[in-house]
Amino acid sequence: MQINFLKSRLAEASEIIYTSKYTVAFTGAGISVESGIPSFRGKNGLWSKYNPVVLELNYFHDNPLESWKVIKEIFYDFFMKVDPNPAHFTLSHLQESGLLQEIITQNIDGLHQHSGSNKVIEFHGTSMQLVCTKCGQKYTQLAHLLENLPPRCEKDNAVLKPDFIFFGEGIPPLAYENSVKAMKQAQTLIIVGTTGEVAPASSLPYIVKQNGGKIIEINTESTSYTDSISDVFLAGKAGEILPEIEKLIIGKM
Ligand code: APR
């Protein structure tokens, strides 16, 4: 009974995506869980092991070495070793075949790009780049910079920070502007693996709903979107659900 229910929901979702003229994917930490990256919240979430204070801007400026030791352990020693999973690859294939116009991610792990997606809006920035806290110089060759902590700018010796936003920082203006623009155009939104608890990212899906767009949500658990705005809720792992949708879409081509 439950399998038939999921099958009909998968069929519904694939038809919506196949017939939609402008589709956007909005992803959160859940899409990278099957790559081995823990989510932030929940029982095994990163914030149950580490103190998020290291990502507070003022604390970071006052305690750069202590903060960097933890940041390196979470976001560099570990993130650098992981690979995209079938959920990332499905979105990349859909983008390539013209069925997905935009990917907006809250993630900073770079896995959408590693799966082949060349157009990704990183709403919270990226860990794949460091930025000088004084002159704004960006660095992408990370390995040698991270040998001595805290990493420092080659020009002015100021401390470098990951180019993702810390608590207390604003959303990169261009990412915000492009995300709102994409959401306004979307006929269909695929929400994948986000609790929708962190503003302002959490408010983006409501733009699509207000404009009459369809919302497909994929998550192992229900969220604040599920009963409020989701038209099709697919309960399960993103790395299993998304490839199933792709198979059904290929069958229509
Ligand atoms: N497939 C789909 N969803 C999953 C999977 C999976 N395999 N595993 C977990 N999830 C779901 C969880 O049920 C949860 O709803 O992914 C979601 C992860 O939620 P969060 O950890 O809160 O991550 P996210 O919503 O991306 O957090 C938003 O908070 O700490 C900040 O800046 C950080 O970008 C992050 C933001």
Short mmCIF file of C-alpha atoms and ligand atoms in Angstrom, two decimals:
data_model
loop_
_atom_site.label_atom_id
_atom_site.label_comp_id
_atom_site.label_asym_id
_atom_site.label_seq_id
_atom_site.Cartn_x
_atom_site.Cartn_y
_atom_site.Cartn_z
CA MET A 1 0.00 0.00 0.00
CA GLN A 2 2.76 2.41 1.07
CA ILE A 3 4.90 1.42 -1.94
CA ASN A 4 2.00 2.11 -4.32
CA PHE A 5 1.46 5.47 -2.63
CA LEU A 6 5.12 6.41 -3.11
CA LYS A 7 5.00 5.18 -6.73
CA SER A 8 2.04 7.39 -7.56
CA ARG A 9 3.72 10.36 -5.86
CA LEU A 10 6.93 9.73 -7.83
CA ALA A 11 4.90 9.62 -11.05
CA GLU A 12 3.16 12.86 -10.11
CA ALA A 13 6.48 14.57 -9.31
CA SER A 14 8.14 13.45 -12.54
CA GLU A 15 5.18 14.67 -14.61
CA ILE A 16 5.27 18.07 -12.89
CA ILE A 17 9.00 18.43 -13.58
CA TYR A 18 8.71 17.15 -17.15
CA THR A 19 5.96 19.64 -18.07
CA SER A 20 7.32 22.61 -16.08
CA LYS A 21 8.89 25.43 -18.10
CA TYR A 22 11.05 26.75 -15.25
CA THR A 23 12.18 24.49 -12.43
CA VAL A 24 14.38 25.37 -9.49
CA ALA A 25 16.01 23.04 -6.94
CA PHE A 26 16.55 24.33 -3.42
CA THR A 27 18.89 22.11 -1.42
CA GLY A 28 20.07 21.83 2.16
CA ALA A 29 22.38 19.68 4.26
CA GLY A 30 20.17 16.58 3.77
CA ILE A 31 21.26 16.19 0.13
CA SER A 32 24.86 15.65 1.27
CA VAL A 33 24.11 13.23 4.12
CA GLU A 34 24.49 10.22 1.80
CA SER A 35 27.92 11.55 0.82
CA GLY A 36 28.88 11.14 4.48
CA ILE A 37 28.48 14.76 5.62
CA PRO A 38 26.35 14.98 8.77
CA SER A 39 23.51 17.51 8.75
CA PHE A 40 23.64 20.44 11.17
CA ARG A 41 20.61 19.76 13.31
CA GLY A 42 19.19 16.56 14.77
CA LYS A 43 20.62 13.70 16.84
CA ASN A 44 23.79 13.13 14.80
CA GLY A 45 24.01 16.71 13.55
CA LEU A 46 27.26 18.70 13.61
CA TRP A 47 25.91 21.04 16.26
CA SER A 48 25.43 18.14 18.66
CA LYS A 49 29.20 17.53 18.53
CA TYR A 50 30.71 20.98 17.95
CA ASN A 51 29.95 24.35 19.49
CA PRO A 52 28.55 26.63 16.74
CA VAL A 53 30.11 29.62 18.55
CA VAL A 54 33.24 29.12 16.37
CA LEU A 55 31.14 30.34 13.44
CA GLU A 56 30.04 33.52 15.19
CA LEU A 57 31.80 36.45 13.58
CA ASN A 58 32.83 38.30 16.75
CA TYR A 59 34.04 35.11 18.43
CA PHE A 60 36.04 34.20 15.31
CA HIS A 61 37.73 37.62 15.23
CA ASP A 62 38.59 37.38 18.96
CA ASN A 63 39.71 33.71 18.83
CA PRO A 64 40.97 32.99 15.31
CA LEU A 65 43.25 30.09 16.20
CA GLU A 66 40.77 28.22 18.38
CA SER A 67 37.98 28.79 15.82
CA TRP A 68 40.16 27.70 12.90
CA LYS A 69 41.13 24.42 14.62
CA VAL A 70 37.47 23.42 14.72
CA ILE A 71 36.61 24.90 11.32
CA LYS A 72 39.49 23.00 9.71
CA GLU A 73 38.40 19.74 11.31
CA ILE A 74 34.78 20.09 10.17
CA PHE A 75 34.97 21.82 6.83
CA TYR A 76 38.40 21.00 5.42
CA ASP A 77 39.94 17.77 6.79
CA PHE A 78 36.56 16.13 6.29
CA PHE A 79 34.70 17.92 3.45
CA MET A 80 37.68 17.58 1.11
CA LYS A 81 37.40 13.78 1.23
CA VAL A 82 33.76 13.36 0.26
CA ASP A 83 32.18 12.79 -3.15
CA PRO A 84 28.81 13.74 -4.62
CA ASN A 85 26.05 11.13 -4.35
CA PRO A 86 23.27 10.10 -6.79
CA ALA A 87 21.07 13.00 -5.63
CA HIS A 88 23.66 15.58 -6.75
CA PHE A 89 24.22 13.69 -10.01
CA THR A 90 20.48 13.57 -10.78
CA LEU A 91 20.16 17.34 -10.39
CA SER A 92 23.22 17.81 -12.58
CA HIS A 93 21.68 15.55 -15.29
CA LEU A 94 18.35 17.39 -15.12
CA GLN A 95 20.20 20.70 -15.49
CA GLU A 96 22.16 19.38 -18.45
CA SER A 97 19.01 18.17 -20.21
CA GLY A 98 17.29 21.55 -19.78
CA LEU A 99 14.74 20.32 -17.23
CA LEU A 100 16.23 22.24 -14.31
CA GLN A 101 16.96 25.94 -14.72
CA GLU A 102 18.54 26.79 -11.37
CA ILE A 103 20.09 25.12 -8.33
CA ILE A 104 20.07 27.20 -5.15
CA THR A 105 21.95 25.57 -2.31
CA GLN A 106 22.41 26.46 1.33
CA ASN A 107 25.34 24.05 1.38
CA ILE A 108 28.93 25.18 1.32
CA ASP A 109 30.45 21.80 0.43
CA GLY A 110 30.83 22.32 -3.33
CA LEU A 111 29.29 18.91 -4.10
CA HIS A 112 26.81 20.22 -6.70
CA GLN A 113 29.74 21.59 -8.70
CA HIS A 114 31.72 18.36 -8.23
CA SER A 115 28.80 16.41 -9.67
CA GLY A 116 29.00 18.51 -12.85
CA SER A 117 26.52 21.32 -12.19
CA ASN A 118 28.09 24.41 -13.65
CA LYS A 119 25.42 26.85 -12.53
CA VAL A 120 24.81 26.90 -8.79
CA ILE A 121 23.74 29.75 -6.52
CA GLU A 122 25.52 29.31 -3.19
CA PHE A 123 23.17 31.15 -0.84
CA HIS A 124 25.51 30.87 2.16
CA GLY A 125 28.77 31.13 0.21
CA THR A 126 31.38 28.39 -0.16
CA SER A 127 34.06 26.60 1.84
CA MET A 128 36.09 26.10 -1.34
CA GLN A 129 37.51 29.62 -1.09
CA LEU A 130 39.05 31.71 1.69
CA VAL A 131 38.75 35.49 1.94
CA CYS A 132 40.99 38.03 3.66
CA THR A 133 39.20 39.72 6.56
CA LYS A 134 41.06 42.96 5.77
CA CYS A 135 41.54 43.41 2.02
CA GLY A 136 38.97 40.93 0.66
CA GLN A 137 41.51 38.98 -1.43
CA LYS A 138 40.16 35.51 -2.28
CA TYR A 139 42.21 32.31 -2.23
CA THR A 140 41.36 28.98 -3.84
CA GLN A 141 44.62 27.07 -3.28
CA LEU A 142 43.74 25.95 0.21
CA ALA A 143 46.06 23.08 1.11
CA HIS A 144 49.23 25.05 1.85
CA LEU A 145 47.34 27.94 3.48
CA LEU A 146 45.84 25.53 5.99
CA GLU A 147 49.20 24.08 7.02
CA ASN A 148 49.68 26.86 9.62
CA LEU A 149 46.65 28.05 11.52
CA PRO A 150 45.14 30.55 11.40
CA PRO A 151 45.72 31.01 7.64
CA ARG A 152 46.88 34.51 6.76
CA CYS A 153 46.69 36.81 3.75
CA GLU A 154 49.87 36.84 1.66
CA LYS A 155 49.45 40.60 1.09
CA ASP A 156 48.67 42.04 4.52
CA ASN A 157 49.03 39.10 6.93
CA ALA A 158 45.45 39.51 8.18
CA VAL A 159 43.53 36.36 9.15
CA LEU A 160 41.67 34.58 6.34
CA LYS A 161 38.14 33.32 6.85
CA PRO A 162 36.20 30.75 4.85
CA ASP A 163 34.13 32.48 2.16
CA PHE A 164 30.86 31.24 3.64
CA ILE A 165 28.70 33.32 5.88
CA PHE A 166 29.10 33.10 9.63
CA PHE A 167 26.34 33.72 12.14
CA GLY A 168 25.88 37.48 12.20
CA GLU A 169 26.78 38.00 8.52
CA GLY A 170 24.45 38.95 5.69
CA ILE A 171 23.67 36.83 2.62
CA PRO A 172 26.01 37.61 -0.33
CA PRO A 173 23.93 40.26 -2.16
CA LEU A 174 24.23 38.75 -5.64
CA ALA A 175 23.25 35.27 -4.40
CA TYR A 176 20.22 36.76 -2.67
CA GLU A 177 19.16 38.79 -5.69
CA ASN A 178 19.57 35.86 -8.12
CA SER A 179 17.75 33.47 -5.79
CA VAL A 180 14.71 35.73 -5.43
CA LYS A 181 14.70 36.25 -9.21
CA ALA A 182 14.77 32.49 -9.84
CA MET A 183 12.07 31.80 -7.27
CA LYS A 184 9.84 34.43 -8.88
CA GLN A 185 10.18 32.70 -12.24
CA ALA A 186 9.75 29.16 -10.96
CA GLN A 187 6.76 27.12 -12.04
CA THR A 188 8.14 24.22 -10.01
CA LEU A 189 10.38 24.07 -6.96
CA ILE A 190 12.09 20.90 -5.77
CA ILE A 191 13.05 21.27 -2.10
CA VAL A 192 15.64 18.69 -1.04
CA GLY A 193 16.91 17.96 2.47
CA THR A 194 16.35 21.16 4.39
CA THR A 195 14.52 21.75 7.66
CA GLY A 196 13.66 25.28 6.51
CA GLU A 197 14.57 26.68 9.91
CA VAL A 198 17.22 29.21 8.97
CA ALA A 199 16.09 32.59 7.66
CA PRO A 200 16.21 34.21 5.18
CA ALA A 201 16.84 31.05 3.09
CA SER A 202 13.79 29.42 4.64
CA SER A 203 11.46 32.07 3.21
CA LEU A 204 12.48 31.52 -0.45
CA PRO A 205 10.06 28.62 -1.21
CA TYR A 206 7.08 30.78 -0.17
CA ILE A 207 7.80 33.09 -3.13
CA VAL A 208 7.13 30.18 -5.50
CA LYS A 209 3.93 29.23 -3.70
CA GLN A 210 2.67 32.83 -3.73
CA ASN A 211 3.14 32.90 -7.50
CA GLY A 212 1.11 29.71 -7.97
CA GLY A 213 4.09 27.36 -8.51
CA LYS A 214 4.14 23.69 -7.55
CA ILE A 215 6.30 22.48 -4.67
CA ILE A 216 7.85 19.02 -4.61
CA GLU A 217 9.61 18.21 -1.34
CA ILE A 218 12.07 15.36 -0.71
CA ASN A 219 13.11 14.67 2.87
CA THR A 220 13.49 11.70 5.20
CA GLU A 221 11.24 13.57 7.66
CA SER A 222 8.44 16.07 7.36
CA THR A 223 9.34 19.74 7.82
CA SER A 224 7.61 23.08 8.28
CA TYR A 225 7.03 23.11 4.50
CA THR A 226 5.37 19.68 4.32
CA ASP A 227 1.91 20.55 5.58
CA SER A 228 2.00 24.21 4.63
CA ILE A 229 3.20 24.54 1.03
CA SER A 230 4.35 21.18 -0.35
CA ASP A 231 2.12 19.79 -3.11
CA VAL A 232 4.00 16.50 -3.37
CA PHE A 233 5.96 15.26 -0.35
CA LEU A 234 8.29 12.35 -1.08
CA ALA A 235 9.44 10.75 2.15
CA GLY A 236 12.82 9.12 1.74
CA LYS A 237 16.49 9.57 1.01
CA ALA A 238 17.35 12.11 -1.66
CA GLY A 239 19.93 9.71 -3.16
CA GLU A 240 17.19 7.15 -3.76
CA ILE A 241 14.17 9.35 -4.60
CA LEU A 242 15.85 11.66 -7.13
CA PRO A 243 17.28 8.86 -9.33
CA GLU A 244 13.79 7.25 -9.37
CA ILE A 245 12.33 10.53 -10.62
CA GLU A 246 15.05 10.75 -13.26
CA LYS A 247 14.23 7.24 -14.50
CA LEU A 248 10.54 8.14 -14.87
CA ILE A 249 11.42 11.35 -16.72
CA ILE A 250 13.76 9.50 -19.10
CA GLY A 251 10.85 7.15 -19.85
CA LYS A 252 8.83 10.14 -21.10
CA MET A 253 11.52 11.46 -23.45
N1 APR B 1 17.71 12.73 2.15
C1 APR B 1 16.87 13.79 2.27
N2 APR B 1 16.77 14.53 3.39
C2 APR B 1 17.55 14.20 4.42
C3 APR B 1 18.46 13.12 4.37
C4 APR B 1 18.53 12.36 3.17
N3 APR B 1 19.35 11.30 3.02
N4 APR B 1 19.10 13.05 5.56
C5 APR B 1 18.64 14.04 6.31
N5 APR B 1 17.70 14.76 5.64
C6 APR B 1 16.97 15.97 6.06
C7 APR B 1 16.65 16.08 7.54
O1 APR B 1 15.42 15.42 7.84
C8 APR B 1 16.53 17.60 7.72
O2 APR B 1 15.21 18.05 7.45
O3 APR B 1 17.81 17.08 5.79
C9 APR B 1 17.46 18.16 6.63
C10 APR B 1 18.75 18.79 7.16
O4 APR B 1 18.42 19.91 7.93
P1 APR B 1 19.51 20.87 8.61
O5 APR B 1 20.57 20.05 9.26
O6 APR B 1 18.79 21.86 9.46
O7 APR B 1 20.20 21.59 7.35
P2 APR B 1 19.76 22.86 6.53
O8 APR B 1 18.27 23.00 6.49
O9 APR B 1 20.47 22.81 5.24
O10 APR B 1 20.37 24.02 7.42
C11 APR B 1 20.28 25.35 6.97
O11 APR B 1 21.60 26.17 8.79
O12 APR B 1 23.43 25.94 10.21
C12 APR B 1 22.92 26.60 9.11
O13 APR B 1 24.12 27.65 7.37
C13 APR B 1 23.75 26.37 7.86
O14 APR B 1 23.04 26.11 5.56
C14 APR B 1 22.80 25.70 6.89
C15 APR B 1 21.46 26.16 7.38
#
